[in-house]
Tab-separated table of C-alpha atoms and ligand atoms in Angstrom:
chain	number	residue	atom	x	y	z
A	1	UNK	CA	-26.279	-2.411	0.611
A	2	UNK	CA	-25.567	-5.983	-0.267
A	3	UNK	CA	-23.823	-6.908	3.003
A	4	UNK	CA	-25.932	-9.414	4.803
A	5	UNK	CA	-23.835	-9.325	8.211
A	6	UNK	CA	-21.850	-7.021	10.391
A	7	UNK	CA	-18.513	-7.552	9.095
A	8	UNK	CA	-17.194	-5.182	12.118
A	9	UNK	CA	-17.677	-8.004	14.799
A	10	UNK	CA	-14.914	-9.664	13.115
A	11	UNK	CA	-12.425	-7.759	13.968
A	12	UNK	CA	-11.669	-8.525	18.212
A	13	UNK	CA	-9.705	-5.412	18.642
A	14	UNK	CA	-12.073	-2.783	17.715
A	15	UNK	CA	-14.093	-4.335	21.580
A	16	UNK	CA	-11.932	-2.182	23.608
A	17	UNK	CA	-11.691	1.023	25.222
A	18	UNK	CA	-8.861	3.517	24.933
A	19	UNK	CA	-8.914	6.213	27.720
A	20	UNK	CA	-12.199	4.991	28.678
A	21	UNK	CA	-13.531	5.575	25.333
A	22	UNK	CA	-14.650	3.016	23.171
A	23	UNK	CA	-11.800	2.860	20.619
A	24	UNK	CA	-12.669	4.741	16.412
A	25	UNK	CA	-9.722	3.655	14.598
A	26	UNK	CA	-9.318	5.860	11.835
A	27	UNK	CA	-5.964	4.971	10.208
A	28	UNK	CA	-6.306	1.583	8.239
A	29	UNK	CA	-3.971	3.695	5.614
A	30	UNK	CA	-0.694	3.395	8.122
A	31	UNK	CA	-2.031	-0.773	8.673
A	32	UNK	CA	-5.156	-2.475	8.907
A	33	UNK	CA	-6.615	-4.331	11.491
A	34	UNK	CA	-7.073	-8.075	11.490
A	35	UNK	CA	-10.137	-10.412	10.821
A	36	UNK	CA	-10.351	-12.869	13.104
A	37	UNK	CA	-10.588	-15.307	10.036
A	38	UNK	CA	-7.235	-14.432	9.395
A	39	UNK	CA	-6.101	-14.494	12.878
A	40	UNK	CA	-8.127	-18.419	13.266
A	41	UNK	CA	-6.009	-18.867	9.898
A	42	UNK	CA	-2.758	-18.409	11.346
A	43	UNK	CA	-3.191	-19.852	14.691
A	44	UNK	CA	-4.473	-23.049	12.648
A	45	UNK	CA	-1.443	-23.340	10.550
A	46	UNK	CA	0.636	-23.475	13.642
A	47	UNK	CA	-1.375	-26.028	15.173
A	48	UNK	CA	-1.137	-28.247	12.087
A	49	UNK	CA	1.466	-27.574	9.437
A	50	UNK	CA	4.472	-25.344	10.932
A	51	UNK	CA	7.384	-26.667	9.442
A	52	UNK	CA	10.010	-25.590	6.880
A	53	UNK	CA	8.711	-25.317	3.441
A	54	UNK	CA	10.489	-26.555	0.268
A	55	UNK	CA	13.273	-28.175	2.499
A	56	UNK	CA	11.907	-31.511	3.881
A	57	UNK	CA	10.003	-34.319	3.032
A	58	UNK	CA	7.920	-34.721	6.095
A	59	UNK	CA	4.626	-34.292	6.833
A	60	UNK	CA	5.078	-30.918	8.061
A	61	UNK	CA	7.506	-29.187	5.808
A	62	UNK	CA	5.196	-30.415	2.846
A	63	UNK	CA	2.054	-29.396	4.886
A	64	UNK	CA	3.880	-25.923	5.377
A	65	UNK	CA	5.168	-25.847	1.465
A	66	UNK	CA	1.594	-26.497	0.716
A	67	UNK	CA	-0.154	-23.963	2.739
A	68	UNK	CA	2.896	-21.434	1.396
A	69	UNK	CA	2.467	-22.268	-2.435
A	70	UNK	CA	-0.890	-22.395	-2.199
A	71	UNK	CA	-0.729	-18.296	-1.219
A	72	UNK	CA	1.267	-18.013	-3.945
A	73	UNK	CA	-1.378	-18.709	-6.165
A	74	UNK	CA	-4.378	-16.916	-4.276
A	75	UNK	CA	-1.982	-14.025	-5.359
A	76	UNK	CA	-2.124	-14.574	-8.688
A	77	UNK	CA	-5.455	-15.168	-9.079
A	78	UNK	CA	-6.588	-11.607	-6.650
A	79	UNK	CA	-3.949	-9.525	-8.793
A	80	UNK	CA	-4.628	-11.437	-12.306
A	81	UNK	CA	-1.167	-12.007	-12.859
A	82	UNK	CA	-0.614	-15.271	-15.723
A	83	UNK	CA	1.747	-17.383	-13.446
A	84	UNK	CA	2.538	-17.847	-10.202
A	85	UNK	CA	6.329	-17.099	-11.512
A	86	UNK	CA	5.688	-13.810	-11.572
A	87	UNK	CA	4.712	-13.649	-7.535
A	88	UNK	CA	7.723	-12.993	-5.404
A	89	UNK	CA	7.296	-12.784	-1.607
A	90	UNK	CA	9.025	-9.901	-0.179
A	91	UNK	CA	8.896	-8.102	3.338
A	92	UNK	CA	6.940	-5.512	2.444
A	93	UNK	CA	6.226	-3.426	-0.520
A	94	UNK	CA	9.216	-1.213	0.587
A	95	UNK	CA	11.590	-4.536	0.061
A	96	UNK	CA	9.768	-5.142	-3.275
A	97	UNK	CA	10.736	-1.659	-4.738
A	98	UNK	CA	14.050	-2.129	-3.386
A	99	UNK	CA	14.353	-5.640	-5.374
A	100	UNK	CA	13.382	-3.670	-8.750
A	101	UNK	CA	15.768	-1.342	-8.149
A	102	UNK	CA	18.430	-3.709	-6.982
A	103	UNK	CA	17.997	-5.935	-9.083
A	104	UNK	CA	16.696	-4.223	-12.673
A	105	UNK	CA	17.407	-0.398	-11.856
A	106	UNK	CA	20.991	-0.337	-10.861
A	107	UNK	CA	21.978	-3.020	-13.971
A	108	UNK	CA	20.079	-1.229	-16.477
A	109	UNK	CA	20.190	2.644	-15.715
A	110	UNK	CA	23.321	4.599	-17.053
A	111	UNK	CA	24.422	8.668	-17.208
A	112	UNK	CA	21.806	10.624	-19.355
A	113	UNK	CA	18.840	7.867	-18.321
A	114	UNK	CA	15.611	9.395	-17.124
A	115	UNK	CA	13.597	7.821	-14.054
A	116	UNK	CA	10.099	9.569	-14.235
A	117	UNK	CA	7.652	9.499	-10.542
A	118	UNK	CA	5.456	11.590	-8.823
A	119	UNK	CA	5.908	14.133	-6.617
A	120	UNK	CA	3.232	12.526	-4.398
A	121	UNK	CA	5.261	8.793	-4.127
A	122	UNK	CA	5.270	7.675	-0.445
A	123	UNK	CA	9.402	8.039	0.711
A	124	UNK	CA	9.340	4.127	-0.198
A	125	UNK	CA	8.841	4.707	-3.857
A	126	UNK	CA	10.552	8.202	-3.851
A	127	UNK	CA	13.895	7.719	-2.422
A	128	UNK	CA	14.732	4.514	-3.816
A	129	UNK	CA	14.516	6.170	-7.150
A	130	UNK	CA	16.258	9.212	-5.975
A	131	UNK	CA	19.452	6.775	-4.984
A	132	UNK	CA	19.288	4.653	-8.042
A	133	UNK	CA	19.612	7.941	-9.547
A	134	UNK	CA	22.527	9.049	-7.850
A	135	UNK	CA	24.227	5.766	-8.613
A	136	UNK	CA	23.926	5.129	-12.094
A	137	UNK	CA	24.190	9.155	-12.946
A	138	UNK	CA	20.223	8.936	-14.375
A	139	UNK	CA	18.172	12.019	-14.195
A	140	UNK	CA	14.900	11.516	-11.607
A	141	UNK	CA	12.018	13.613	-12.846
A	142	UNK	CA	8.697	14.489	-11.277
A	143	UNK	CA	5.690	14.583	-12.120
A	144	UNK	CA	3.296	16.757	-10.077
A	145	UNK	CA	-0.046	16.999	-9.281
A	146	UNK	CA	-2.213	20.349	-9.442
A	147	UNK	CA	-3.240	22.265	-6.122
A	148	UNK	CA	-6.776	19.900	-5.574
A	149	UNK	CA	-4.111	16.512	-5.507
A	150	UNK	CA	-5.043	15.020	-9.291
A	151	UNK	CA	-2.357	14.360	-11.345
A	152	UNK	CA	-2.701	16.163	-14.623
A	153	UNK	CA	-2.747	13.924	-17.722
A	154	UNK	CA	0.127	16.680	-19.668
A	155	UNK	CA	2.580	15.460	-16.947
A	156	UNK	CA	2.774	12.815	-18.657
A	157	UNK	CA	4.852	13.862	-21.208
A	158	UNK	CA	7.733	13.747	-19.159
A	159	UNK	CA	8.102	10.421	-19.794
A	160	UNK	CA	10.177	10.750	-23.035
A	161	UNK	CA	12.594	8.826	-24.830
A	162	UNK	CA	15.388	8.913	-22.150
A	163	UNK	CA	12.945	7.824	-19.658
A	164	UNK	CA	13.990	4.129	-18.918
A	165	UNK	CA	11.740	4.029	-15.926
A	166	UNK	CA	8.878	4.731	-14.523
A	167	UNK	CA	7.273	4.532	-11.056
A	168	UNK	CA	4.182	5.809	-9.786
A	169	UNK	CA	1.393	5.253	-6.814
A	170	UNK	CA	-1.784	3.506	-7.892
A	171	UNK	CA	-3.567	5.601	-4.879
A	172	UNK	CA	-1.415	8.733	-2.738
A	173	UNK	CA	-1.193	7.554	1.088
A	174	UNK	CA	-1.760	11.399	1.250
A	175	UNK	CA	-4.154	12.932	-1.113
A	176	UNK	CA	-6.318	9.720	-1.035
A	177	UNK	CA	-6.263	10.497	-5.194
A	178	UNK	CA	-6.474	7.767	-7.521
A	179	UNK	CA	-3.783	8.150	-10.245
A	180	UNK	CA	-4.190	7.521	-14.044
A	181	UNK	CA	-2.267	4.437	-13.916
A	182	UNK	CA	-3.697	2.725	-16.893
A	183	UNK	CA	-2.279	6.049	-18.858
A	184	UNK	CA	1.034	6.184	-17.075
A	185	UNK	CA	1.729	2.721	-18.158
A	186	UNK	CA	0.517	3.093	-21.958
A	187	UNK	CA	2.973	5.980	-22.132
A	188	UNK	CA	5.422	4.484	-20.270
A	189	UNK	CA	5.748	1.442	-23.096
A	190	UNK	CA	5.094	4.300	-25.548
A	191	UNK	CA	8.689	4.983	-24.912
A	192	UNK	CA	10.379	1.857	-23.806
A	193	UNK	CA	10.384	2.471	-20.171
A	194	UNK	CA	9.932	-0.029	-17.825
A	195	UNK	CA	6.729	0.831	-15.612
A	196	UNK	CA	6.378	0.135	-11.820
A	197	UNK	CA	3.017	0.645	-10.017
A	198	UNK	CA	2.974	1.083	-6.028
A	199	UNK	CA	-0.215	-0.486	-5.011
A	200	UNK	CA	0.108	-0.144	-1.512
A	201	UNK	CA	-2.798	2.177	-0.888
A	202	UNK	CA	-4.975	-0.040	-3.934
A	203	UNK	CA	-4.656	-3.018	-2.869
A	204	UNK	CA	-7.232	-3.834	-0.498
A	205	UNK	CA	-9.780	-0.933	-1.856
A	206	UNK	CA	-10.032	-2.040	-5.708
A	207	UNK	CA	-9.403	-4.953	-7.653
A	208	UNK	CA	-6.346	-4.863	-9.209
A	209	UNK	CA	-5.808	-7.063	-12.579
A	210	UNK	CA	-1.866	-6.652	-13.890
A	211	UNK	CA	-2.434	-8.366	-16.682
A	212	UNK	CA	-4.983	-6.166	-17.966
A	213	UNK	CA	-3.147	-2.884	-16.794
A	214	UNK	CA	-0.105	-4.126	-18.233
A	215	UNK	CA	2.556	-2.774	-15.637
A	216	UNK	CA	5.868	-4.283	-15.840
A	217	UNK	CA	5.706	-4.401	-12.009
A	218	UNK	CA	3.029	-4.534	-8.909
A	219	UNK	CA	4.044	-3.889	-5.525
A	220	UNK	CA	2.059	-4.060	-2.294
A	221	UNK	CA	2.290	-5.639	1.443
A	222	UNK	CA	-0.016	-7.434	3.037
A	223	UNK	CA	-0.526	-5.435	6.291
A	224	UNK	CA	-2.535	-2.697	4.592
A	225	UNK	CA	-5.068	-5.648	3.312
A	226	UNK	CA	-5.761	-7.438	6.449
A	227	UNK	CA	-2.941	-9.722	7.009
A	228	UNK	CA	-0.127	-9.673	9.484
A	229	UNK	CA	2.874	-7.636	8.659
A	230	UNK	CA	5.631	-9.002	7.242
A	231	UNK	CA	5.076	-9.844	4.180
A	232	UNK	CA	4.639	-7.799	0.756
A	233	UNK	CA	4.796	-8.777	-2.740
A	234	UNK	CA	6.705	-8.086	-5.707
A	235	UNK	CA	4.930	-8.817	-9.631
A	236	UNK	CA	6.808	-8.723	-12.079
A	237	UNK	CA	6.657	-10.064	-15.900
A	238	UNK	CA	8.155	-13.329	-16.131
A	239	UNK	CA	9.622	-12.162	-18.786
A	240	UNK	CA	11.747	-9.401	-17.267
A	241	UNK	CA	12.293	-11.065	-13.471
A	242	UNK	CA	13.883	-14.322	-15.539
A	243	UNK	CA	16.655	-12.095	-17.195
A	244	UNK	CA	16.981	-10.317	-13.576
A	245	UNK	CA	19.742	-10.880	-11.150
A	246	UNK	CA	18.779	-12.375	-7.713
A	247	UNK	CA	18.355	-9.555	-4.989
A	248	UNK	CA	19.436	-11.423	-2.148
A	249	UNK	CA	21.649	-14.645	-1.597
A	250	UNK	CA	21.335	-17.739	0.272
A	251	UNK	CA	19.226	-20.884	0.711
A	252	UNK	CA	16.457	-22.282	-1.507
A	253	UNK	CA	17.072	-18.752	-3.783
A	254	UNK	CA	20.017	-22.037	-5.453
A	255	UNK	CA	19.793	-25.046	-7.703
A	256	UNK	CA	23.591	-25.964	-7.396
A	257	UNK	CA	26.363	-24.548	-4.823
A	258	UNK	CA	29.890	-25.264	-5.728
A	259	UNK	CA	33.179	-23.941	-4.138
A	260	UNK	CA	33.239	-20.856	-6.961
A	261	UNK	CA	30.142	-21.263	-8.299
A	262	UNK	CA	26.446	-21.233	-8.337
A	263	UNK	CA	23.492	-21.672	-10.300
A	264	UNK	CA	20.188	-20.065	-9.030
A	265	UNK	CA	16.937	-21.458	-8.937
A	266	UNK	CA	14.298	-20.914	-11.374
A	267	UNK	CA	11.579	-18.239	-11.257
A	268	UNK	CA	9.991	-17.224	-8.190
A	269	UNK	CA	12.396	-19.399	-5.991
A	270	UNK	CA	15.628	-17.186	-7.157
A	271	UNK	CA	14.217	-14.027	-5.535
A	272	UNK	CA	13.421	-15.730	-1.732
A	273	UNK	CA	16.806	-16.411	-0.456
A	274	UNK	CA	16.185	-17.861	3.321
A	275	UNK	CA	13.232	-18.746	5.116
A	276	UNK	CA	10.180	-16.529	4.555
A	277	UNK	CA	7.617	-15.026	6.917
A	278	UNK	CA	5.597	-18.003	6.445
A	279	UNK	CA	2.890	-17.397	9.490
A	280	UNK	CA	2.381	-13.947	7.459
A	281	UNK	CA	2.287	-15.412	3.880
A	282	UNK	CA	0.001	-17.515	5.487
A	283	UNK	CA	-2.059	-14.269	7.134
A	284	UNK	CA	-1.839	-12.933	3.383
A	285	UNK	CA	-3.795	-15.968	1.801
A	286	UNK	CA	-6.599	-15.644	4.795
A	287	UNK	CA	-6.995	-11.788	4.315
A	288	UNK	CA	-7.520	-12.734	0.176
A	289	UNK	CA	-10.166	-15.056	1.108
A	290	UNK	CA	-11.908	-12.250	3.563
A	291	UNK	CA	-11.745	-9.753	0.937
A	292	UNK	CA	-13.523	-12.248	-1.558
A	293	UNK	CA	-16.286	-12.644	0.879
A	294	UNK	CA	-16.801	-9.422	1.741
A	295	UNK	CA	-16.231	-8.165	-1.509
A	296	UNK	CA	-15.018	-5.436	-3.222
A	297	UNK	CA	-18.366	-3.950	-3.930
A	298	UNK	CA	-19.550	-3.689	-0.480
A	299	UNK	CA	-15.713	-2.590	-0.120
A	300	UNK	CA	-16.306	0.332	-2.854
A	301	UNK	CA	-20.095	1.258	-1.625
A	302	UNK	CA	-18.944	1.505	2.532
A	303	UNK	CA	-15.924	3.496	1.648
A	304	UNK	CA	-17.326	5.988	-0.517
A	305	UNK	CA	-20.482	6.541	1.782
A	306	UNK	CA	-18.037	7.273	4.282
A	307	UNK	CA	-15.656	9.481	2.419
A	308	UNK	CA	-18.970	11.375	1.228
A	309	UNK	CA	-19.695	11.610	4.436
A	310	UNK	CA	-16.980	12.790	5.896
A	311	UNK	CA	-15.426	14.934	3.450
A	312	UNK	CA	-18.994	16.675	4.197
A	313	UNK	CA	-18.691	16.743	7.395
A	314	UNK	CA	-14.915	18.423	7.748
A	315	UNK	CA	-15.979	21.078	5.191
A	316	UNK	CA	-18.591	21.882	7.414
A	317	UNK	CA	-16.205	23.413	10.097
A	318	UNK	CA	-14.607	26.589	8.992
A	319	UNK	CA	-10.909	26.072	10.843
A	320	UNK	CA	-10.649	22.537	8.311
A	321	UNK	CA	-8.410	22.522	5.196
A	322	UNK	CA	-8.429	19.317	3.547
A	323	UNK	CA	-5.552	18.510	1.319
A	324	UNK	CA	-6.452	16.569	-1.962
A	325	UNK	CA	-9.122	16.059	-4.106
A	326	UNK	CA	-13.044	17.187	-2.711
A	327	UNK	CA	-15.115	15.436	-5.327
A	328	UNK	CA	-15.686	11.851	-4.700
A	329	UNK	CA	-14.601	10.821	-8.503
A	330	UNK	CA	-11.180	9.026	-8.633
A	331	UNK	CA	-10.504	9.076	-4.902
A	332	UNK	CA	-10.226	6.621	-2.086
A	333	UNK	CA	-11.333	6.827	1.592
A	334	UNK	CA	-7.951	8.619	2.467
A	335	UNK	CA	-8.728	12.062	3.818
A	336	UNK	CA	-5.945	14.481	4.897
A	337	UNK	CA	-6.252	17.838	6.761
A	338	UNK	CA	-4.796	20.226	8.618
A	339	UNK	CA	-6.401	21.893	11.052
A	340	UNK	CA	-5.947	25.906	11.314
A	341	UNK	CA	-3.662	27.139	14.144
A	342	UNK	CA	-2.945	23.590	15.601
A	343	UNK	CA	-0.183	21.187	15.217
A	344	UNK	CA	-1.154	17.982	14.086
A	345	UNK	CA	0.260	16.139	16.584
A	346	UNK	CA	-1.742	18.225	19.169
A	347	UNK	CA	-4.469	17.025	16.820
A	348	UNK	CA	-3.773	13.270	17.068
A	349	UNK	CA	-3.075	13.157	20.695
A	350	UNK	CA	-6.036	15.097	22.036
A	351	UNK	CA	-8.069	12.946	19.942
A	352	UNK	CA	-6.406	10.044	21.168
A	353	UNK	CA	-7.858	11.156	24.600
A	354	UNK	CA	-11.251	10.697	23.158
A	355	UNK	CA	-10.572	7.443	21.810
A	356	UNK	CA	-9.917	8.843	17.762
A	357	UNK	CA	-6.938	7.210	16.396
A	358	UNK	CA	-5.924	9.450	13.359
A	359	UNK	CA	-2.348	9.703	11.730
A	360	UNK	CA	-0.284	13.042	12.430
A	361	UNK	CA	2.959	14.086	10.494
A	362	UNK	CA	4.838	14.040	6.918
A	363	UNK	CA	3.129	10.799	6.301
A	364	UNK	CA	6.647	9.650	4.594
A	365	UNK	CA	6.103	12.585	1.564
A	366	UNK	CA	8.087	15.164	2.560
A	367	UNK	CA	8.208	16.207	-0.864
A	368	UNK	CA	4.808	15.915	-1.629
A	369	UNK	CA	4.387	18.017	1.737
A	370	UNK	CA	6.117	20.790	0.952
A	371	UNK	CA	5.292	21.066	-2.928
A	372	UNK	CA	1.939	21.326	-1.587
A	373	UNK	CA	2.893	23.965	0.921
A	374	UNK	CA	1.547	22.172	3.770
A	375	UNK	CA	4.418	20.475	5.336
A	376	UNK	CA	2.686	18.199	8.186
A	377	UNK	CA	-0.832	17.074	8.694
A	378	UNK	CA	-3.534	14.972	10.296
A	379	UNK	CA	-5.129	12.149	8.143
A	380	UNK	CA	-7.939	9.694	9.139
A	381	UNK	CA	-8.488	6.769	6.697
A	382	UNK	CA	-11.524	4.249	6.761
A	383	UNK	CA	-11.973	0.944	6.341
A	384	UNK	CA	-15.400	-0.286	5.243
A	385	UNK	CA	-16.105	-1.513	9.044
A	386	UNK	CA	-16.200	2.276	10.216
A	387	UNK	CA	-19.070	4.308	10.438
A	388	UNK	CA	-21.097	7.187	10.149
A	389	UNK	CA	-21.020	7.632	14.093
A	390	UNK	CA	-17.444	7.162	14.093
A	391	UNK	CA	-16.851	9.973	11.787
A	392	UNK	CA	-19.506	12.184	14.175
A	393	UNK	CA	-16.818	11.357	16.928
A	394	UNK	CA	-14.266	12.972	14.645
A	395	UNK	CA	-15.709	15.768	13.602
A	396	UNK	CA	-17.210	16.694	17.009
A	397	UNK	CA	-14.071	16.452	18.790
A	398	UNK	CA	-12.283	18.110	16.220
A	399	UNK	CA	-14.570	21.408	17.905
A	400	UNK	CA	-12.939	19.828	21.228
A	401	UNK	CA	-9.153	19.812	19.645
A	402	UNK	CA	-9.632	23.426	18.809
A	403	UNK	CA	-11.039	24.148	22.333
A	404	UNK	CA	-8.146	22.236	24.384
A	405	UNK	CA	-6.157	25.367	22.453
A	406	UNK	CA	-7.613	27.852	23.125
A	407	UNK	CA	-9.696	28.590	20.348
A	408	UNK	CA	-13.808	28.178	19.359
A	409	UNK	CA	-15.282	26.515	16.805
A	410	UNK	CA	-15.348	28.941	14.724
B	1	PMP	N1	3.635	3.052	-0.685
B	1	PMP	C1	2.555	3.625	-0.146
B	1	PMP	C2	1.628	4.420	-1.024
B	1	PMP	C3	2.295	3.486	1.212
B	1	PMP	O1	1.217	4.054	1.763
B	1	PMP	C4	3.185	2.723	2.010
B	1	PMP	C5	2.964	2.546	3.494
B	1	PMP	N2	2.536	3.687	4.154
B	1	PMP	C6	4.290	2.145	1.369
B	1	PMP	C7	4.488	2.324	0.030
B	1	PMP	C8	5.286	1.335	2.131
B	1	PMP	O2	4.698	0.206	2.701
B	1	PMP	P1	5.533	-0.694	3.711
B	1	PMP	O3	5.975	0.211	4.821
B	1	PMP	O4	4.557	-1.717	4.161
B	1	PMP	O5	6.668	-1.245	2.945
């Protein structure tokens, strides 16, 4: 391993105890803790250059419009987009779906239209479509995965000539599978359709380079990739966001405001009407800089080892059902499972008492859920400062879960 330090130390929160346990958080999937080189980063810009940025010409608003423009371009450069027109600031990735579908989808879409996504989108990238849809009388159409979570390359040819748009997860929140997106896209422009990749899950995992994927739009938020919440991203060609209607209205989104009348601002301005979660954008910039030093091979190497690992581990006890893919190829360190004869949030709690945080529930894909005839379940997700003892703790109190109700090991 070509880590020279112990990047866990940098992260303050994991030095506590939960129910007198010393805490294993295992769901960087649902948000990701914070470096303190991104928490130093944020306290620092609020010691020195909190103001209000592209609205002043004092020190501080152009200290602020510099530290905000200059995460603009970090952006750019982490994603490979060509211009920092192309990088709109949103809320989260949630808001930046929402924008495309505001803003493209519902001007563009009309009766006998086809919107193409997977059955395994997170509710985010699912029921957006689903009303977009409704409103403009286009047909949604799903693609779905097979039984081990993979997406199979024939669903692709749903994506025919009607299709004017398609939208699809760059890694399931769920199944922890990688999808094909490189392929989705190529057959998405095969047919005209406008292509729009969720990288939520990606993101902080992989490096992501638009330009070479091609994707019409990116989306992902910050929160999952080490910065604060509150802030997401939306890229888009500059091509297509220029002939694209603003989302929302109000200041700095305008060049000129008359009585009737106004004229936006130009690209990325036009999509940011009012003042922006600038502390987070802020947050965003630090996290890019920590995943640059840690990098995204010692990212790739930790994470694997410890999906290996624990995929190895769960198979090992009998009562364990994981749902997605079992080989390490093409997935990420998301790993779901339900555990035989026990609710999963009987699961997460009773772990909780040992000091295991692991996600319980729908994990907002119902759908996906129940095409996969599994309805709720437990998930624990890594980031690359867990470890092999962590997962031990997991595994051997899964024995305990199963023992607080009433059953053995076995
Ligand atoms: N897409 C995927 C794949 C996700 O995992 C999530 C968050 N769980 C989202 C979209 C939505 O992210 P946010 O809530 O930050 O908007």
């Amino acid at each position: 391993m070509s880590n020279l330090r112990d990047f866990r130390e940098d992260f303050p929160i994991l030095n506590q105890e939960v129910h007198g346990r010393k805490i294993i958080y295992l769901d960087s999937a649902a948000t990701s803790q914070r470096p303190q080189q991104v928490l130093d980063a944020v306290m620092k810009y609020d010691h020195e250059a909190n103001g209000n940025p592209h609205r002043g010409s004092h020190a501080l608003s152009m200290r602020a419009t510099e530290a905000f423009e200059s995460v603009r371009e970090k952006v750019r450069s982490f994603i490979g987009a060509r211009s920092t027109k192309e990088i709109i600031f949103t809320k989260n990735a949630t808001e930046a779906i929402n924008l495309v579908a505001y803003s493209y989808a519902l001007e563009h879409l009309k009766p006998g239209d086809q919107i193409v996504i997977t059955i395994a989108e997170h509710h985010a990238n699912l029921v957006t479509w689903q009303q977009v849809a409704k409103k403009t009388g286009a047909h949604l159409v799903y693609m779905y995965v097979d039984p081990e979570g993979r997406l199979p390359l024939g669903e692709l040819q749903k994506i025919d000539q009607k299709t004017k748009l398609v939208a699809c997860t760059h890694m399931s929140n769920v199944l922890g599978s990688i999808f094909p997106v490189d392929k989705v896209i190529q057959r998405g422009h095969e047919v005209g359709a406008k292509v729009l990749i969720d990288g939520a899950q990606a993101v902080a995992h992989m490096p992501v380079d638009v330009a070479e994927l091609d994707c019409d739009f990116y989306v992902f938020s910050g929160h999952k990739m080490f910065s604060l919440t509150g802030v997401g991203v939306l890229y888009g060609k500059e091509e297509i966001l220029e002939k694209m209607e603003p989302f929302l209205y109000g200041g700095d989104m305008i060049e000129y405001v008359y009585e009737e009348e106004t004229s936006f601002n130009e690209l990325p301005f036009k999509f940011e009407a009012g003042t922006q979660g600038i502390e987070s954008v802020v947050s965003l910039g630090a996290a890019i800089d920590y995943l640059h030093e840690v990098t995204f091979e010692v990212i790739h190497e930790k994470e694997m080892e410890l999906t290996e690992y624990a995929l190895r581990r769960l198979q090992e006890l009998p009562y364990i059902r994981i749902v997605g893919p079992k080989d390490l190829n093409l997935r990420g360190a998301v790993i779901s499972f339900v555990v035989e004869d026990v609710h999963p949030h009987d699961v997460s709690m009773i772990l909780d008492n040992y000091g295991v945080g692991v996600r319980a529930g729908h994990h907002c894909a119902q759908p996906l859920l129940r095409f996969m005839e599994v309805y709720t379940c437990s998930r624990a997700s890594f980031a690359f400062f867990n470890t092999k003892e962590e997962i031990d703790a997991l595994v051997d109190n899964l024995n305990e879960v199963r023992r607080w109700m009433g059953y053995g090991s076995k």
